[in-house]
């Protein structure tokens, strides 16, 4: 016998799962260029479902991990939409800001600080921005920031709402990534054996699932998760590595001397590509991944 509360929660969870599957299968992002938009809430279909998503993650089911991996392209698309929407609203006040602070999360937090705080000392944003970024933004504000230009009240409200939505969506993405990381060792044991569960979960999330990851050519794996470099940032160091994505951060590469990291990255990407194809066959044995990781270390 199931009481009303349990039955309600079960139905809600099932309904949420159906909605998420439909969203992952049929999602079509809104075109910002049409101009027919009544506020930022129309840009995001996932946030209204976040409570249901968090309940699903408590089940620790394999189907939930797969579903949330399939939702990653939707999350990325909605983050990009919100970011572009925020840029379009704020460009009239500080047009060059997005070229100085590229990561959407940092960019949005900086705008919120500028619009809601009376303080103009950007040093309080250390931890959000690097010291170099703080210096560059401070200098640019002297010429490019229209401090006296007040945004219309409705646009400012939309701007702050969009920023809050973007930050909430990033927090939800972080929770999903952590959940997948805790479960991914059962989904992709050989990939985990090479790059570790944290990096493996990020690769799965960015690719959209294990099947999608197995279809990515090894030469493209290194660029997954790569930050966009700004003109004032240094692209390479002694390692000569430009494609510093998720794979580059794994211990198998970071533990190597700098001058061989570029070669190590190529080898790891080649083996991750093979490991993903082994894991897609539902092979729960990680022996091949362990073997390949040892071979890379020996080389």
PDB file of C-alpha atoms in Angstrom:
ATOM      1  CA  UNK A   1       0.000   0.000   0.000  1.00  0.00           C
ATOM      2  CA  UNK A   2       1.349   3.428  -0.999  1.00  0.00           C
ATOM      3  CA  UNK A   3       0.079   6.490   0.847  1.00  0.00           C
ATOM      4  CA  UNK A   4      -0.944   9.687  -0.953  1.00  0.00           C
ATOM      5  CA  UNK A   5       2.366  11.443  -0.283  1.00  0.00           C
ATOM      6  CA  UNK A   6       4.484   8.612  -1.699  1.00  0.00           C
ATOM      7  CA  UNK A   7       2.185   8.227  -4.692  1.00  0.00           C
ATOM      8  CA  UNK A   8       2.366  11.963  -5.388  1.00  0.00           C
ATOM      9  CA  UNK A   9       6.180  11.960  -5.228  1.00  0.00           C
ATOM     10  CA  UNK A  10       6.337   8.918  -7.530  1.00  0.00           C
ATOM     11  CA  UNK A  11       4.063  10.536 -10.089  1.00  0.00           C
ATOM     12  CA  UNK A  12       5.959  13.789  -9.887  1.00  0.00           C
ATOM     13  CA  UNK A  13       9.288  12.022 -10.418  1.00  0.00           C
ATOM     14  CA  UNK A  14       7.935  10.059 -13.391  1.00  0.00           C
ATOM     15  CA  UNK A  15       6.378  13.168 -14.905  1.00  0.00           C
ATOM     16  CA  UNK A  16       9.640  15.105 -14.507  1.00  0.00           C
ATOM     17  CA  UNK A  17      11.590  12.291 -16.152  1.00  0.00           C
ATOM     18  CA  UNK A  18       9.189  12.276 -19.104  1.00  0.00           C
ATOM     19  CA  UNK A  19       9.436  16.052 -19.475  1.00  0.00           C
ATOM     20  CA  UNK A  20      13.235  15.920 -19.374  1.00  0.00           C
ATOM     21  CA  UNK A  21      13.406  13.143 -21.965  1.00  0.00           C
ATOM     22  CA  UNK A  22      11.123  15.105 -24.259  1.00  0.00           C
ATOM     23  CA  UNK A  23      13.230  18.218 -23.706  1.00  0.00           C
ATOM     24  CA  UNK A  24      16.479  16.384 -24.505  1.00  0.00           C
ATOM     25  CA  UNK A  25      14.912  14.900 -27.645  1.00  0.00           C
ATOM     26  CA  UNK A  26      12.976  17.884 -29.011  1.00  0.00           C
ATOM     27  CA  UNK A  27      14.739  20.949 -27.606  1.00  0.00           C
ATOM     28  CA  UNK A  28      14.848  23.978 -29.887  1.00  0.00           C
ATOM     29  CA  UNK A  29      16.579  27.107 -28.558  1.00  0.00           C
ATOM     30  CA  UNK A  30      14.840  30.451 -28.918  1.00  0.00           C
ATOM     31  CA  UNK A  31      16.203  32.737 -31.616  1.00  0.00           C
ATOM     32  CA  UNK A  32      17.207  35.997 -29.934  1.00  0.00           C
ATOM     33  CA  UNK A  33      17.388  37.841 -33.255  1.00  0.00           C
ATOM     34  CA  UNK A  34      13.609  37.766 -33.695  1.00  0.00           C
ATOM     35  CA  UNK A  35      13.161  40.334 -30.928  1.00  0.00           C
ATOM     36  CA  UNK A  36       9.832  38.802 -29.848  1.00  0.00           C
ATOM     37  CA  UNK A  37      10.887  38.080 -26.271  1.00  0.00           C
ATOM     38  CA  UNK A  38       8.995  38.995 -23.120  1.00  0.00           C
ATOM     39  CA  UNK A  39      11.743  38.734 -20.544  1.00  0.00           C
ATOM     40  CA  UNK A  40      14.547  36.242 -19.872  1.00  0.00           C
ATOM     41  CA  UNK A  41      12.304  33.545 -18.354  1.00  0.00           C
ATOM     42  CA  UNK A  42      11.330  32.482 -21.872  1.00  0.00           C
ATOM     43  CA  UNK A  43      14.963  31.530 -22.542  1.00  0.00           C
ATOM     44  CA  UNK A  44      15.233  28.769 -19.966  1.00  0.00           C
ATOM     45  CA  UNK A  45      13.102  25.626 -19.880  1.00  0.00           C
ATOM     46  CA  UNK A  46      15.257  23.689 -17.406  1.00  0.00           C
ATOM     47  CA  UNK A  47      15.164  25.878 -14.301  1.00  0.00           C
ATOM     48  CA  UNK A  48      11.434  25.298 -13.642  1.00  0.00           C
ATOM     49  CA  UNK A  49      12.284  21.571 -13.505  1.00  0.00           C
ATOM     50  CA  UNK A  50      15.298  21.848 -11.191  1.00  0.00           C
ATOM     51  CA  UNK A  51      13.465  20.585  -8.074  1.00  0.00           C
ATOM     52  CA  UNK A  52      12.392  17.494  -9.996  1.00  0.00           C
ATOM     53  CA  UNK A  53      15.935  17.009 -11.298  1.00  0.00           C
ATOM     54  CA  UNK A  54      17.330  17.114  -7.753  1.00  0.00           C
ATOM     55  CA  UNK A  55      14.770  14.501  -6.640  1.00  0.00           C
ATOM     56  CA  UNK A  56      15.758  12.263  -9.535  1.00  0.00           C
ATOM     57  CA  UNK A  57      19.417  12.462  -8.491  1.00  0.00           C
ATOM     58  CA  UNK A  58      18.501  10.998  -5.092  1.00  0.00           C
ATOM     59  CA  UNK A  59      17.486   7.738  -6.794  1.00  0.00           C
ATOM     60  CA  UNK A  60      21.024   6.897  -7.983  1.00  0.00           C
ATOM     61  CA  UNK A  61      19.600   5.046 -10.983  1.00  0.00           C
ATOM     62  CA  UNK A  62      21.575   4.323 -14.148  1.00  0.00           C
ATOM     63  CA  UNK A  63      18.743   5.742 -16.264  1.00  0.00           C
ATOM     64  CA  UNK A  64      19.015   9.046 -14.368  1.00  0.00           C
ATOM     65  CA  UNK A  65      22.742   9.321 -15.108  1.00  0.00           C
ATOM     66  CA  UNK A  66      22.116   8.669 -18.797  1.00  0.00           C
ATOM     67  CA  UNK A  67      19.242  11.158 -18.918  1.00  0.00           C
ATOM     68  CA  UNK A  68      21.225  13.919 -17.204  1.00  0.00           C
ATOM     69  CA  UNK A  69      24.158  13.319 -19.548  1.00  0.00           C
ATOM     70  CA  UNK A  70      21.791  13.751 -22.501  1.00  0.00           C
ATOM     71  CA  UNK A  71      20.591  17.063 -21.023  1.00  0.00           C
ATOM     72  CA  UNK A  72      24.041  18.649 -21.082  1.00  0.00           C
ATOM     73  CA  UNK A  73      23.680  20.107 -24.608  1.00  0.00           C
ATOM     74  CA  UNK A  74      20.401  21.700 -23.471  1.00  0.00           C
ATOM     75  CA  UNK A  75      22.118  23.247 -20.436  1.00  0.00           C
ATOM     76  CA  UNK A  76      24.978  24.548 -22.592  1.00  0.00           C
ATOM     77  CA  UNK A  77      22.527  26.029 -25.088  1.00  0.00           C
ATOM     78  CA  UNK A  78      20.481  27.783 -22.402  1.00  0.00           C
ATOM     79  CA  UNK A  79      23.616  29.120 -20.709  1.00  0.00           C
ATOM     80  CA  UNK A  80      24.739  30.524 -24.055  1.00  0.00           C
ATOM     81  CA  UNK A  81      21.303  32.088 -24.645  1.00  0.00           C
ATOM     82  CA  UNK A  82      21.268  33.770 -21.236  1.00  0.00           C
ATOM     83  CA  UNK A  83      24.859  34.956 -21.700  1.00  0.00           C
ATOM     84  CA  UNK A  84      24.061  36.492 -25.093  1.00  0.00           C
ATOM     85  CA  UNK A  85      20.909  38.073 -23.712  1.00  0.00           C
ATOM     86  CA  UNK A  86      22.872  39.665 -20.853  1.00  0.00           C
ATOM     87  CA  UNK A  87      25.499  40.935 -23.304  1.00  0.00           C
ATOM     88  CA  UNK A  88      22.840  42.464 -25.543  1.00  0.00           C
ATOM     89  CA  UNK A  89      21.331  44.379 -22.611  1.00  0.00           C
ATOM     90  CA  UNK A  90      24.623  45.585 -21.158  1.00  0.00           C
ATOM     91  CA  UNK A  91      26.520  46.387 -24.353  1.00  0.00           C
ATOM     92  CA  UNK A  92      25.087  49.901 -24.481  1.00  0.00           C
ATOM     93  CA  UNK A  93      26.645  50.640 -21.085  1.00  0.00           C
ATOM     94  CA  UNK A  94      29.955  48.761 -21.310  1.00  0.00           C
ATOM     95  CA  UNK A  95      30.383  47.363 -24.805  1.00  0.00           C
ATOM     96  CA  UNK A  96      33.900  45.938 -24.452  1.00  0.00           C
ATOM     97  CA  UNK A  97      33.354  44.148 -21.136  1.00  0.00           C
ATOM     98  CA  UNK A  98      32.596  40.755 -22.677  1.00  0.00           C
ATOM     99  CA  UNK A  99      35.951  40.807 -24.494  1.00  0.00           C
ATOM    100  CA  UNK A 100      37.770  41.490 -21.207  1.00  0.00           C
ATOM    101  CA  UNK A 101      35.934  38.972 -19.015  1.00  0.00           C
ATOM    102  CA  UNK A 102      34.858  36.070 -21.187  1.00  0.00           C
ATOM    103  CA  UNK A 103      33.628  33.335 -18.802  1.00  0.00           C
ATOM    104  CA  UNK A 104      29.843  33.900 -18.548  1.00  0.00           C
ATOM    105  CA  UNK A 105      29.719  33.274 -14.810  1.00  0.00           C
ATOM    106  CA  UNK A 106      32.444  35.821 -14.001  1.00  0.00           C
ATOM    107  CA  UNK A 107      31.052  38.270 -16.570  1.00  0.00           C
ATOM    108  CA  UNK A 108      27.585  38.117 -15.012  1.00  0.00           C
ATOM    109  CA  UNK A 109      28.835  38.440 -11.439  1.00  0.00           C
ATOM    110  CA  UNK A 110      30.841  41.516 -12.419  1.00  0.00           C
ATOM    111  CA  UNK A 111      27.792  43.165 -14.027  1.00  0.00           C
ATOM    112  CA  UNK A 112      25.697  42.425 -10.955  1.00  0.00           C
ATOM    113  CA  UNK A 113      28.388  44.028  -8.814  1.00  0.00           C
ATOM    114  CA  UNK A 114      28.493  47.131 -11.009  1.00  0.00           C
ATOM    115  CA  UNK A 115      24.708  47.495 -11.033  1.00  0.00           C
ATOM    116  CA  UNK A 116      23.883  46.725  -7.393  1.00  0.00           C
ATOM    117  CA  UNK A 117      26.903  47.928  -5.407  1.00  0.00           C
ATOM    118  CA  UNK A 118      27.908  51.486  -4.639  1.00  0.00           C
ATOM    119  CA  UNK A 119      31.517  50.410  -4.225  1.00  0.00           C
ATOM    120  CA  UNK A 120      33.775  50.846  -7.227  1.00  0.00           C
ATOM    121  CA  UNK A 121      36.778  48.997  -5.815  1.00  0.00           C
ATOM    122  CA  UNK A 122      37.013  45.876  -7.978  1.00  0.00           C
ATOM    123  CA  UNK A 123      39.585  44.312  -5.653  1.00  0.00           C
ATOM    124  CA  UNK A 124      36.633  42.936  -3.670  1.00  0.00           C
ATOM    125  CA  UNK A 125      36.001  40.640  -6.647  1.00  0.00           C
ATOM    126  CA  UNK A 126      39.228  38.659  -6.181  1.00  0.00           C
ATOM    127  CA  UNK A 127      38.318  35.018  -6.488  1.00  0.00           C
ATOM    128  CA  UNK A 128      35.822  35.872  -9.214  1.00  0.00           C
ATOM    129  CA  UNK A 129      38.318  37.729 -11.398  1.00  0.00           C
ATOM    130  CA  UNK A 130      42.068  37.323 -11.592  1.00  0.00           C
ATOM    131  CA  UNK A 131      44.301  40.219 -10.551  1.00  0.00           C
ATOM    132  CA  UNK A 132      45.171  40.748 -14.201  1.00  0.00           C
ATOM    133  CA  UNK A 133      41.485  40.952 -15.170  1.00  0.00           C
ATOM    134  CA  UNK A 134      40.745  43.369 -12.315  1.00  0.00           C
ATOM    135  CA  UNK A 135      43.531  45.662 -13.505  1.00  0.00           C
ATOM    136  CA  UNK A 136      42.411  45.544 -17.146  1.00  0.00           C
ATOM    137  CA  UNK A 137      38.729  46.101 -16.321  1.00  0.00           C
ATOM    138  CA  UNK A 138      39.614  49.000 -13.983  1.00  0.00           C
ATOM    139  CA  UNK A 139      41.598  50.681 -16.756  1.00  0.00           C
ATOM    140  CA  UNK A 140      38.879  50.098 -19.352  1.00  0.00           C
ATOM    141  CA  UNK A 141      36.203  51.533 -17.063  1.00  0.00           C
ATOM    142  CA  UNK A 142      37.910  54.924 -17.269  1.00  0.00           C
ATOM    143  CA  UNK A 143      37.142  55.179 -20.984  1.00  0.00           C
ATOM    144  CA  UNK A 144      34.548  52.569 -21.991  1.00  0.00           C
ATOM    145  CA  UNK A 145      32.165  52.380 -19.046  1.00  0.00           C
ATOM    146  CA  UNK A 146      29.216  54.779 -19.249  1.00  0.00           C
ATOM    147  CA  UNK A 147      28.759  55.213 -15.524  1.00  0.00           C
ATOM    148  CA  UNK A 148      26.124  57.946 -15.864  1.00  0.00           C
ATOM    149  CA  UNK A 149      23.978  55.969 -18.295  1.00  0.00           C
ATOM    150  CA  UNK A 150      21.091  54.436 -16.342  1.00  0.00           C
ATOM    151  CA  UNK A 151      19.358  51.461 -17.898  1.00  0.00           C
ATOM    152  CA  UNK A 152      15.556  51.694 -18.169  1.00  0.00           C
ATOM    153  CA  UNK A 153      13.921  50.125 -15.114  1.00  0.00           C
ATOM    154  CA  UNK A 154      12.399  47.234 -17.066  1.00  0.00           C
ATOM    155  CA  UNK A 155      15.694  46.436 -18.834  1.00  0.00           C
ATOM    156  CA  UNK A 156      17.604  46.522 -15.541  1.00  0.00           C
ATOM    157  CA  UNK A 157      15.059  44.177 -13.977  1.00  0.00           C
ATOM    158  CA  UNK A 158      15.395  41.807 -16.949  1.00  0.00           C
ATOM    159  CA  UNK A 159      19.185  42.052 -16.734  1.00  0.00           C
ATOM    160  CA  UNK A 160      19.358  41.133 -13.050  1.00  0.00           C
ATOM    161  CA  UNK A 161      16.799  38.356 -13.502  1.00  0.00           C
ATOM    162  CA  UNK A 162      18.807  36.889 -16.390  1.00  0.00           C
ATOM    163  CA  UNK A 163      21.993  37.020 -14.290  1.00  0.00           C
ATOM    164  CA  UNK A 164      20.323  35.214 -11.393  1.00  0.00           C
ATOM    165  CA  UNK A 165      18.964  32.591 -13.794  1.00  0.00           C
ATOM    166  CA  UNK A 166      22.371  32.055 -15.372  1.00  0.00           C
ATOM    167  CA  UNK A 167      24.045  31.628 -11.978  1.00  0.00           C
ATOM    168  CA  UNK A 168      21.306  29.218 -10.838  1.00  0.00           C
ATOM    169  CA  UNK A 169      21.726  27.207 -14.036  1.00  0.00           C
ATOM    170  CA  UNK A 170      25.495  27.016 -13.490  1.00  0.00           C
ATOM    171  CA  UNK A 171      24.886  25.777  -9.924  1.00  0.00           C
ATOM    172  CA  UNK A 172      22.482  23.141 -11.262  1.00  0.00           C
ATOM    173  CA  UNK A 173      25.056  22.098 -13.855  1.00  0.00           C
ATOM    174  CA  UNK A 174      27.679  21.740 -11.105  1.00  0.00           C
ATOM    175  CA  UNK A 175      25.318  19.506  -9.086  1.00  0.00           C
ATOM    176  CA  UNK A 176      24.586  17.360 -12.126  1.00  0.00           C
ATOM    177  CA  UNK A 177      28.302  17.044 -12.964  1.00  0.00           C
ATOM    178  CA  UNK A 178      29.085  15.986  -9.377  1.00  0.00           C
ATOM    179  CA  UNK A 179      26.278  13.432  -9.471  1.00  0.00           C
ATOM    180  CA  UNK A 180      27.470  11.994 -12.784  1.00  0.00           C
ATOM    181  CA  UNK A 181      31.028  11.869 -11.430  1.00  0.00           C
ATOM    182  CA  UNK A 182      29.843   9.760  -8.489  1.00  0.00           C
ATOM    183  CA  UNK A 183      28.108   7.332 -10.845  1.00  0.00           C
ATOM    184  CA  UNK A 184      30.251   7.472 -13.973  1.00  0.00           C
ATOM    185  CA  UNK A 185      32.659   4.772 -12.852  1.00  0.00           C
ATOM    186  CA  UNK A 186      29.844   2.276 -13.468  1.00  0.00           C
ATOM    187  CA  UNK A 187      29.069   3.749 -16.889  1.00  0.00           C
ATOM    188  CA  UNK A 188      32.562   4.330 -18.288  1.00  0.00           C
ATOM    189  CA  UNK A 189      35.020   2.315 -16.164  1.00  0.00           C
ATOM    190  CA  UNK A 190      37.789   2.283 -18.772  1.00  0.00           C
ATOM    191  CA  UNK A 191      37.592   6.022 -19.454  1.00  0.00           C
ATOM    192  CA  UNK A 192      37.690   6.582 -15.664  1.00  0.00           C
ATOM    193  CA  UNK A 193      40.754   4.361 -15.361  1.00  0.00           C
ATOM    194  CA  UNK A 194      42.641   6.673 -17.728  1.00  0.00           C
ATOM    195  CA  UNK A 195      41.502  10.192 -16.807  1.00  0.00           C
ATOM    196  CA  UNK A 196      39.694   9.719 -13.469  1.00  0.00           C
ATOM    197  CA  UNK A 197      35.957  10.019 -12.678  1.00  0.00           C
ATOM    198  CA  UNK A 198      35.872  13.831 -12.442  1.00  0.00           C
ATOM    199  CA  UNK A 199      37.367  14.385 -15.899  1.00  0.00           C
ATOM    200  CA  UNK A 200      35.352  11.482 -17.322  1.00  0.00           C
ATOM    201  CA  UNK A 201      32.099  13.010 -16.043  1.00  0.00           C
ATOM    202  CA  UNK A 202      32.964  16.381 -17.596  1.00  0.00           C
ATOM    203  CA  UNK A 203      33.731  14.712 -20.931  1.00  0.00           C
ATOM    204  CA  UNK A 204      30.448  12.797 -20.836  1.00  0.00           C
ATOM    205  CA  UNK A 205      28.522  15.918 -19.896  1.00  0.00           C
ATOM    206  CA  UNK A 206      30.118  18.054 -22.606  1.00  0.00           C
ATOM    207  CA  UNK A 207      29.728  15.393 -25.294  1.00  0.00           C
ATOM    208  CA  UNK A 208      26.130  14.644 -24.336  1.00  0.00           C
ATOM    209  CA  UNK A 209      26.610  11.024 -23.251  1.00  0.00           C
ATOM    210  CA  UNK A 210      28.856   7.992 -23.634  1.00  0.00           C
ATOM    211  CA  UNK A 211      27.667   7.172 -27.155  1.00  0.00           C
ATOM    212  CA  UNK A 212      28.371  10.716 -28.311  1.00  0.00           C
ATOM    213  CA  UNK A 213      31.804  10.676 -26.635  1.00  0.00           C
ATOM    214  CA  UNK A 214      32.689   7.414 -28.391  1.00  0.00           C
ATOM    215  CA  UNK A 215      31.948   9.115 -31.728  1.00  0.00           C
ATOM    216  CA  UNK A 216      34.296  12.062 -31.146  1.00  0.00           C
ATOM    217  CA  UNK A 217      37.595  11.666 -33.070  1.00  0.00           C
ATOM    218  CA  UNK A 218      40.592  11.465 -30.764  1.00  0.00           C
ATOM    219  CA  UNK A 219      42.093  14.598 -32.348  1.00  0.00           C
ATOM    220  CA  UNK A 220      39.075  16.609 -31.127  1.00  0.00           C
ATOM    221  CA  UNK A 221      38.998  15.306 -27.552  1.00  0.00           C
ATOM    222  CA  UNK A 222      41.707  17.694 -26.330  1.00  0.00           C
ATOM    223  CA  UNK A 223      39.601  20.764 -27.164  1.00  0.00           C
ATOM    224  CA  UNK A 224      36.518  19.660 -25.178  1.00  0.00           C
ATOM    225  CA  UNK A 225      36.257  22.039 -22.222  1.00  0.00           C
ATOM    226  CA  UNK A 226      38.894  24.408 -23.572  1.00  0.00           C
ATOM    227  CA  UNK A 227      38.515  28.018 -22.407  1.00  0.00           C
ATOM    228  CA  UNK A 228      38.440  30.794 -24.968  1.00  0.00           C
ATOM    229  CA  UNK A 229      41.681  32.712 -24.723  1.00  0.00           C
ATOM    230  CA  UNK A 230      41.585  36.468 -24.613  1.00  0.00           C
ATOM    231  CA  UNK A 231      44.085  38.628 -26.477  1.00  0.00           C
ATOM    232  CA  UNK A 232      45.775  39.682 -23.225  1.00  0.00           C
ATOM    233  CA  UNK A 233      46.282  36.108 -21.995  1.00  0.00           C
ATOM    234  CA  UNK A 234      49.194  33.776 -22.705  1.00  0.00           C
ATOM    235  CA  UNK A 235      48.088  30.810 -24.801  1.00  0.00           C
ATOM    236  CA  UNK A 236      50.986  28.442 -24.186  1.00  0.00           C
ATOM    237  CA  UNK A 237      53.920  27.833 -21.898  1.00  0.00           C
ATOM    238  CA  UNK A 238      56.941  25.534 -22.097  1.00  0.00           C
ATOM    239  CA  UNK A 239      54.651  22.534 -22.630  1.00  0.00           C
ATOM    240  CA  UNK A 240      53.511  23.922 -25.997  1.00  0.00           C
ATOM    241  CA  UNK A 241      49.951  22.775 -25.266  1.00  0.00           C
ATOM    242  CA  UNK A 242      47.192  24.990 -26.689  1.00  0.00           C
ATOM    243  CA  UNK A 243      44.195  22.674 -26.354  1.00  0.00           C
ATOM    244  CA  UNK A 244      43.868  22.762 -22.567  1.00  0.00           C
ATOM    245  CA  UNK A 245      40.505  21.113 -22.157  1.00  0.00           C
ATOM    246  CA  UNK A 246      39.264  18.623 -19.598  1.00  0.00           C
ATOM    247  CA  UNK A 247      41.668  15.867 -20.667  1.00  0.00           C
ATOM    248  CA  UNK A 248      44.692  18.106 -20.091  1.00  0.00           C
ATOM    249  CA  UNK A 249      43.725  18.500 -16.407  1.00  0.00           C
ATOM    250  CA  UNK A 250      43.896  14.753 -15.640  1.00  0.00           C
ATOM    251  CA  UNK A 251      46.678  13.548 -13.351  1.00  0.00           C
ATOM    252  CA  UNK A 252      48.149  11.288 -16.035  1.00  0.00           C
ATOM    253  CA  UNK A 253      49.203  14.441 -17.910  1.00  0.00           C
ATOM    254  CA  UNK A 254      49.725  16.868 -15.034  1.00  0.00           C
ATOM    255  CA  UNK A 255      52.105  14.477 -13.262  1.00  0.00           C
ATOM    256  CA  UNK A 256      54.442  14.454 -16.263  1.00  0.00           C
ATOM    257  CA  UNK A 257      57.337  16.883 -16.845  1.00  0.00           C
ATOM    258  CA  UNK A 258      56.241  19.987 -18.728  1.00  0.00           C
ATOM    259  CA  UNK A 259      58.251  19.248 -21.864  1.00  0.00           C
ATOM    260  CA  UNK A 260      56.439  15.927 -22.495  1.00  0.00           C
ATOM    261  CA  UNK A 261      52.871  17.010 -21.655  1.00  0.00           C
ATOM    262  CA  UNK A 262      52.047  17.727 -25.288  1.00  0.00           C
ATOM    263  CA  UNK A 263      52.946  14.171 -26.308  1.00  0.00           C
ATOM    264  CA  UNK A 264      51.187  12.780 -23.230  1.00  0.00           C
ATOM    265  CA  UNK A 265      48.003  14.644 -24.193  1.00  0.00           C
ATOM    266  CA  UNK A 266      47.995  13.051 -27.655  1.00  0.00           C
ATOM    267  CA  UNK A 267      48.475   9.575 -26.205  1.00  0.00           C
ATOM    268  CA  UNK A 268      45.796  10.016 -23.557  1.00  0.00           C
ATOM    269  CA  UNK A 269      43.257  11.315 -26.108  1.00  0.00           C
ATOM    270  CA  UNK A 270      43.941   8.335 -28.374  1.00  0.00           C
ATOM    271  CA  UNK A 271      43.359   5.870 -25.517  1.00  0.00           C
ATOM    272  CA  UNK A 272      40.284   7.704 -24.186  1.00  0.00           C
ATOM    273  CA  UNK A 273      38.745   7.408 -27.647  1.00  0.00           C
ATOM    274  CA  UNK A 274      39.349   3.640 -27.605  1.00  0.00           C
ATOM    275  CA  UNK A 275      38.172   3.306 -23.984  1.00  0.00           C
ATOM    276  CA  UNK A 276      34.872   5.053 -24.749  1.00  0.00           C
ATOM    277  CA  UNK A 277      34.206   2.558 -27.546  1.00  0.00           C
ATOM    278  CA  UNK A 278      34.923  -0.326 -25.182  1.00  0.00           C
ATOM    279  CA  UNK A 279      32.649   1.133 -22.486  1.00  0.00           C
ATOM    280  CA  UNK A 280      29.761   1.676 -24.924  1.00  0.00           C
ATOM    281  CA  UNK A 281      29.558  -2.107 -25.249  1.00  0.00           C
ATOM    282  CA  UNK A 282      28.444  -2.194 -21.572  1.00  0.00           C
ATOM    283  CA  UNK A 283      31.714  -3.762 -20.531  1.00  0.00           C
ATOM    284  CA  UNK A 284      32.020  -3.170 -16.763  1.00  0.00           C
ATOM    285  CA  UNK A 285      35.633  -4.375 -16.607  1.00  0.00           C
ATOM    286  CA  UNK A 286      38.227  -1.562 -16.459  1.00  0.00           C
ATOM    287  CA  UNK A 287      41.256  -3.770 -17.174  1.00  0.00           C
ATOM    288  CA  UNK A 288      41.879  -2.292 -20.613  1.00  0.00           C
ATOM    289  CA  UNK A 289      41.752   1.266 -19.242  1.00  0.00           C
ATOM    290  CA  UNK A 290      44.197   0.361 -16.480  1.00  0.00           C
ATOM    291  CA  UNK A 291      46.490  -1.325 -19.008  1.00  0.00           C
ATOM    292  CA  UNK A 292      46.472   1.698 -21.325  1.00  0.00           C
ATOM    293  CA  UNK A 293      47.065   4.134 -18.469  1.00  0.00           C
ATOM    294  CA  UNK A 294      50.111   2.107 -17.383  1.00  0.00           C
ATOM    295  CA  UNK A 295      51.418   2.026 -20.970  1.00  0.00           C
ATOM    296  CA  UNK A 296      51.174   5.805 -21.221  1.00  0.00           C
ATOM    297  CA  UNK A 297      53.008   6.253 -17.918  1.00  0.00           C
ATOM    298  CA  UNK A 298      55.788   3.922 -19.033  1.00  0.00           C
ATOM    299  CA  UNK A 299      56.204   5.726 -22.363  1.00  0.00           C
TER     300      UNK A 299
END
